[in-house]
Amino acid sequence: MHIDPLEKKWAYVILAMAGLFVLIIMIDAIFHSINPPSNVETINSTSLHLSEEFAEDNLGVQVDDKGNITVRIVAGRYGFYPKQITVPSGTPLTFRWASMDVIHGIHLPMTNMSTMIIPGYVAQLTTNFPKPGDYPLLCNEYCGMGHDHMWSSVKVVAKEHWAAPVKTASKGDSSHE
Ligand code: CUA
């Protein structure tokens, strides 16, 4: 079988590109801990507000007795609740996400935080923000007319300036209690 030399050359170029992409994925996975989320946990999305974990009063940043920090956020058309969270830098954080309606996605540019939030499942991932700053939190899964406006932000403050949140009476509507 005859293969044109030019065709052969391009075949090598394409193989090299495919190899490069695999290499980039492996480097990200091994050195930057960028992995597909592997948590499989189900939840009833239609009654999130009645669930223990994702009830309105339990959302946001929580610290357990061992000092582990968990952040719970509900995504719904078209916002993330609570709207604003403040977390410490240089600290392992576990984020747990649930959707109250359709599929949403989250993306925090320049971090390893990116996942789909599928109704019926809890999306969990861990991260560690090395530097203080305001990180934009974007919905990256088309979820309807308001998708473009579905964003929020995560405020990261230096570890020594961060104080565990004190639970206050929740504002916002309590019509669904
Ligand atoms: Cu939520 Cu797009």
mmCIF file of C-alpha atoms and ligand atoms in Angstrom:
data_model
loop_
_atom_site.group_PDB
_atom_site.id
_atom_site.type_symbol
_atom_site.label_atom_id
_atom_site.label_comp_id
_atom_site.label_asym_id
_atom_site.label_seq_id
_atom_site.Cartn_x
_atom_site.Cartn_y
_atom_site.Cartn_z
ATOM 1 C CA MET A 1 0.000 0.000 0.000
ATOM 2 C CA HIS A 2 1.332 3.365 -0.971
ATOM 3 C CA ILE A 3 1.090 6.252 1.463
ATOM 4 C CA ASP A 4 1.985 9.649 0.168
ATOM 5 C CA PRO A 5 4.986 11.022 2.106
ATOM 6 C CA LEU A 6 3.115 14.225 2.827
ATOM 7 C CA GLU A 7 0.190 12.275 4.228
ATOM 8 C CA LYS A 8 2.546 10.243 6.374
ATOM 9 C CA LYS A 9 4.125 13.420 7.706
ATOM 10 C CA TRP A 10 0.734 14.805 8.743
ATOM 11 C CA ALA A 11 -0.225 11.503 10.327
ATOM 12 C CA TYR A 12 2.852 11.827 12.562
ATOM 13 C CA VAL A 13 1.960 15.427 13.384
ATOM 14 C CA ILE A 14 -1.529 14.331 14.434
ATOM 15 C CA LEU A 15 -0.193 11.454 16.517
ATOM 16 C CA ALA A 16 2.210 13.861 18.208
ATOM 17 C CA MET A 17 -0.656 16.250 18.993
ATOM 18 C CA ALA A 18 -2.793 13.475 20.448
ATOM 19 C CA GLY A 19 0.183 12.362 22.536
ATOM 20 C CA LEU A 20 0.730 15.926 23.735
ATOM 21 C CA PHE A 21 -2.905 16.227 24.870
ATOM 22 C CA VAL A 22 -2.718 12.950 26.769
ATOM 23 C CA LEU A 23 0.486 14.176 28.393
ATOM 24 C CA ILE A 24 -1.140 17.480 29.425
ATOM 25 C CA ILE A 25 -4.100 15.618 30.938
ATOM 26 C CA MET A 26 -1.743 13.342 32.856
ATOM 27 C CA ILE A 27 0.380 16.228 34.134
ATOM 28 C CA ASP A 28 -2.774 18.051 35.285
ATOM 29 C CA ALA A 29 -4.076 14.914 36.968
ATOM 30 C CA ILE A 30 -0.841 13.978 38.702
ATOM 31 C CA PHE A 31 0.666 17.351 39.613
ATOM 32 C CA HIS A 32 -2.302 19.749 39.759
ATOM 33 C CA SER A 33 -4.901 17.294 41.072
ATOM 34 C CA ILE A 34 -7.292 18.093 38.259
ATOM 35 C CA ASN A 35 -9.429 14.963 38.102
ATOM 36 C CA PRO A 36 -12.966 14.095 37.188
ATOM 37 C CA PRO A 37 -15.051 14.215 40.382
ATOM 38 C CA SER A 38 -15.633 10.667 41.575
ATOM 39 C CA ASN A 39 -18.212 11.185 44.278
ATOM 40 C CA VAL A 40 -21.477 9.352 43.662
ATOM 41 C CA GLU A 41 -24.103 10.298 46.172
ATOM 42 C CA THR A 42 -27.771 10.777 45.537
ATOM 43 C CA ILE A 43 -30.184 13.296 46.966
ATOM 44 C CA ASN A 44 -33.783 14.263 46.299
ATOM 45 C CA SER A 45 -33.473 17.554 44.450
ATOM 46 C CA THR A 46 -37.144 18.393 44.697
ATOM 47 C CA SER A 47 -36.990 18.576 48.476
ATOM 48 C CA LEU A 48 -33.528 19.990 49.078
ATOM 49 C CA HIS A 49 -34.926 22.557 51.474
ATOM 50 C CA LEU A 50 -36.312 19.720 53.583
ATOM 51 C CA SER A 51 -33.121 17.673 53.503
ATOM 52 C CA GLU A 52 -30.958 17.849 56.527
ATOM 53 C CA GLU A 53 -27.818 18.810 54.742
ATOM 54 C CA PHE A 54 -29.011 21.311 52.171
ATOM 55 C CA ALA A 55 -31.657 23.049 54.232
ATOM 56 C CA GLU A 56 -31.302 26.809 54.025
ATOM 57 C CA ASP A 57 -29.750 27.161 57.471
ATOM 58 C CA ASN A 58 -27.029 24.628 56.721
ATOM 59 C CA LEU A 59 -25.754 26.241 53.551
ATOM 60 C CA GLY A 60 -22.469 28.065 53.378
ATOM 61 C CA VAL A 61 -19.270 27.467 55.288
ATOM 62 C CA GLN A 62 -19.267 25.084 58.230
ATOM 63 C CA VAL A 63 -16.469 23.892 60.455
ATOM 64 C CA ASP A 64 -16.793 20.579 62.284
ATOM 65 C CA ASP A 65 -15.240 19.732 65.674
ATOM 66 C CA LYS A 66 -12.107 18.407 63.980
ATOM 67 C CA GLY A 67 -11.625 21.703 62.162
ATOM 68 C CA ASN A 68 -12.556 20.350 58.734
ATOM 69 C CA ILE A 69 -14.206 22.972 56.587
ATOM 70 C CA THR A 70 -17.162 22.068 54.403
ATOM 71 C CA VAL A 71 -18.915 24.470 52.077
ATOM 72 C CA ARG A 72 -22.427 23.623 50.939
ATOM 73 C CA ILE A 73 -23.920 25.467 48.012
ATOM 74 C CA VAL A 74 -27.187 25.005 46.178
ATOM 75 C CA ALA A 75 -27.364 25.907 42.512
ATOM 76 C CA GLY A 76 -30.674 26.924 41.012
ATOM 77 C CA ARG A 77 -31.846 28.971 38.093
ATOM 78 C CA TYR A 78 -30.149 31.459 38.138
ATOM 79 C CA GLY A 79 -27.837 31.721 41.050
ATOM 80 C CA PHE A 80 -25.732 30.047 43.678
ATOM 81 C CA TYR A 81 -26.936 30.059 47.280
ATOM 82 C CA PRO A 82 -25.567 31.453 49.477
ATOM 83 C CA LYS A 83 -24.527 34.264 47.179
ATOM 84 C CA GLN A 84 -21.227 35.011 48.826
ATOM 85 C CA ILE A 85 -18.911 32.854 50.863
ATOM 86 C CA THR A 86 -15.632 33.639 52.568
ATOM 87 C CA VAL A 87 -13.044 30.917 53.041
ATOM 88 C CA PRO A 88 -9.436 30.829 54.250
ATOM 89 C CA SER A 89 -6.470 30.441 51.915
ATOM 90 C CA GLY A 90 -4.010 27.581 52.202
ATOM 91 C CA THR A 91 -6.579 25.293 53.802
ATOM 92 C CA PRO A 92 -8.184 22.152 52.414
ATOM 93 C CA LEU A 93 -11.835 22.835 51.671
ATOM 94 C CA THR A 94 -14.549 20.360 50.790
ATOM 95 C CA PHE A 95 -17.255 21.747 48.547
ATOM 96 C CA ARG A 96 -20.595 19.988 48.293
ATOM 97 C CA TRP A 97 -22.990 21.110 45.609
ATOM 98 C CA ALA A 98 -26.579 20.250 44.827
ATOM 99 C CA SER A 99 -28.937 21.493 42.147
ATOM 100 C CA MET A 100 -32.537 22.345 42.906
ATOM 101 C CA ASP A 101 -33.694 22.190 39.300
ATOM 102 C CA VAL A 102 -31.682 21.454 36.162
ATOM 103 C CA ILE A 103 -28.076 20.621 35.337
ATOM 104 C CA HIS A 104 -25.697 23.415 36.217
ATOM 105 C CA GLY A 105 -21.956 23.509 36.106
ATOM 106 C CA ILE A 106 -19.393 25.272 38.188
ATOM 107 C CA HIS A 107 -16.104 26.647 37.171
ATOM 108 C CA LEU A 108 -13.613 28.646 39.171
ATOM 109 C CA PRO A 109 -10.988 29.816 36.711
ATOM 110 C CA MET A 110 -7.373 29.109 37.700
ATOM 111 C CA THR A 111 -8.360 26.471 40.256
ATOM 112 C CA ASN A 112 -9.129 22.773 40.015
ATOM 113 C CA MET A 113 -12.796 23.480 40.688
ATOM 114 C CA SER A 114 -14.944 22.442 37.771
ATOM 115 C CA THR A 115 -17.810 20.007 37.829
ATOM 116 C CA MET A 116 -21.346 19.445 36.672
ATOM 117 C CA ILE A 117 -24.104 19.663 39.240
ATOM 118 C CA ILE A 118 -26.680 17.107 38.235
ATOM 119 C CA PRO A 119 -30.102 17.103 39.875
ATOM 120 C CA GLY A 120 -30.412 14.064 42.100
ATOM 121 C CA TYR A 121 -26.709 13.896 42.902
ATOM 122 C CA VAL A 122 -24.363 15.626 45.294
ATOM 123 C CA ALA A 123 -21.245 16.894 43.565
ATOM 124 C CA GLN A 124 -18.303 16.951 45.917
ATOM 125 C CA LEU A 125 -14.798 18.180 45.383
ATOM 126 C CA THR A 126 -11.918 19.375 47.461
ATOM 127 C CA THR A 127 -9.671 22.287 46.789
ATOM 128 C CA ASN A 128 -7.162 24.541 48.423
ATOM 129 C CA PHE A 129 -6.822 28.183 47.430
ATOM 130 C CA PRO A 130 -3.162 29.092 47.684
ATOM 131 C CA LYS A 131 -3.713 32.854 47.478
ATOM 132 C CA PRO A 132 -6.279 35.262 48.939
ATOM 133 C CA GLY A 133 -8.483 37.100 46.459
ATOM 134 C CA ASP A 134 -11.904 37.184 44.903
ATOM 135 C CA TYR A 135 -12.511 34.179 42.743
ATOM 136 C CA PRO A 136 -15.340 34.289 40.235
ATOM 137 C CA LEU A 137 -17.676 31.334 40.347
ATOM 138 C CA LEU A 138 -19.362 30.713 37.027
ATOM 139 C CA CYS A 139 -22.067 28.378 35.821
ATOM 140 C CA ASN A 140 -20.571 26.611 32.840
ATOM 141 C CA GLU A 141 -23.452 24.414 31.801
ATOM 142 C CA TYR A 142 -26.206 25.982 29.735
ATOM 143 C CA CYS A 143 -29.231 26.019 32.026
ATOM 144 C CA GLY A 144 -31.676 28.429 30.432
ATOM 145 C CA MET A 145 -32.243 32.057 29.529
ATOM 146 C CA GLY A 146 -30.496 33.364 32.607
ATOM 147 C CA HIS A 147 -27.417 31.167 32.268
ATOM 148 C CA ASP A 148 -25.177 34.114 31.372
ATOM 149 C CA HIS A 149 -26.123 35.824 34.605
ATOM 150 C CA MET A 150 -25.560 32.821 36.801
ATOM 151 C CA TRP A 151 -22.403 33.610 38.628
ATOM 152 C CA SER A 152 -21.210 34.427 42.069
ATOM 153 C CA SER A 153 -17.899 34.815 43.824
ATOM 154 C CA VAL A 154 -15.786 33.150 46.428
ATOM 155 C CA LYS A 155 -13.833 35.424 48.708
ATOM 156 C CA VAL A 156 -10.586 33.922 49.894
ATOM 157 C CA VAL A 157 -8.887 35.656 52.804
ATOM 158 C CA ALA A 158 -5.540 34.937 54.432
ATOM 159 C CA LYS A 159 -5.788 32.031 56.850
ATOM 160 C CA GLU A 160 -4.912 34.192 59.855
ATOM 161 C CA HIS A 161 -7.645 36.719 59.050
ATOM 162 C CA TRP A 162 -10.352 34.163 58.584
ATOM 163 C CA ALA A 163 -12.875 33.518 61.312
ATOM 164 C CA ALA A 164 -15.267 30.595 61.319
ATOM 165 C CA PRO A 165 -18.710 31.920 60.460
ATOM 166 C CA VAL A 166 -21.150 32.497 63.255
ATOM 167 C CA LYS A 167 -24.610 31.319 62.337
ATOM 168 C CA THR A 168 -27.065 34.158 62.118
ATOM 169 C CA ALA A 169 -30.758 34.087 61.454
ATOM 170 C CA SER A 170 -31.202 33.528 57.748
ATOM 171 C CA LYS A 171 -32.516 36.384 55.750
ATOM 172 C CA GLY A 172 -34.303 35.752 52.522
ATOM 173 C CA ASP A 173 -37.690 34.182 52.113
ATOM 174 C CA SER A 174 -38.877 31.498 54.428
ATOM 175 C CA SER A 175 -41.955 30.751 52.364
ATOM 176 C CA HIS A 176 -40.850 27.176 51.759
ATOM 177 C CA GLU A 177 -40.564 25.969 55.295
HETATM 178 CU CU1 CUA B 1 -26.741 27.458 35.705
HETATM 179 CU CU2 CUA B 1 -25.942 27.819 33.501
#
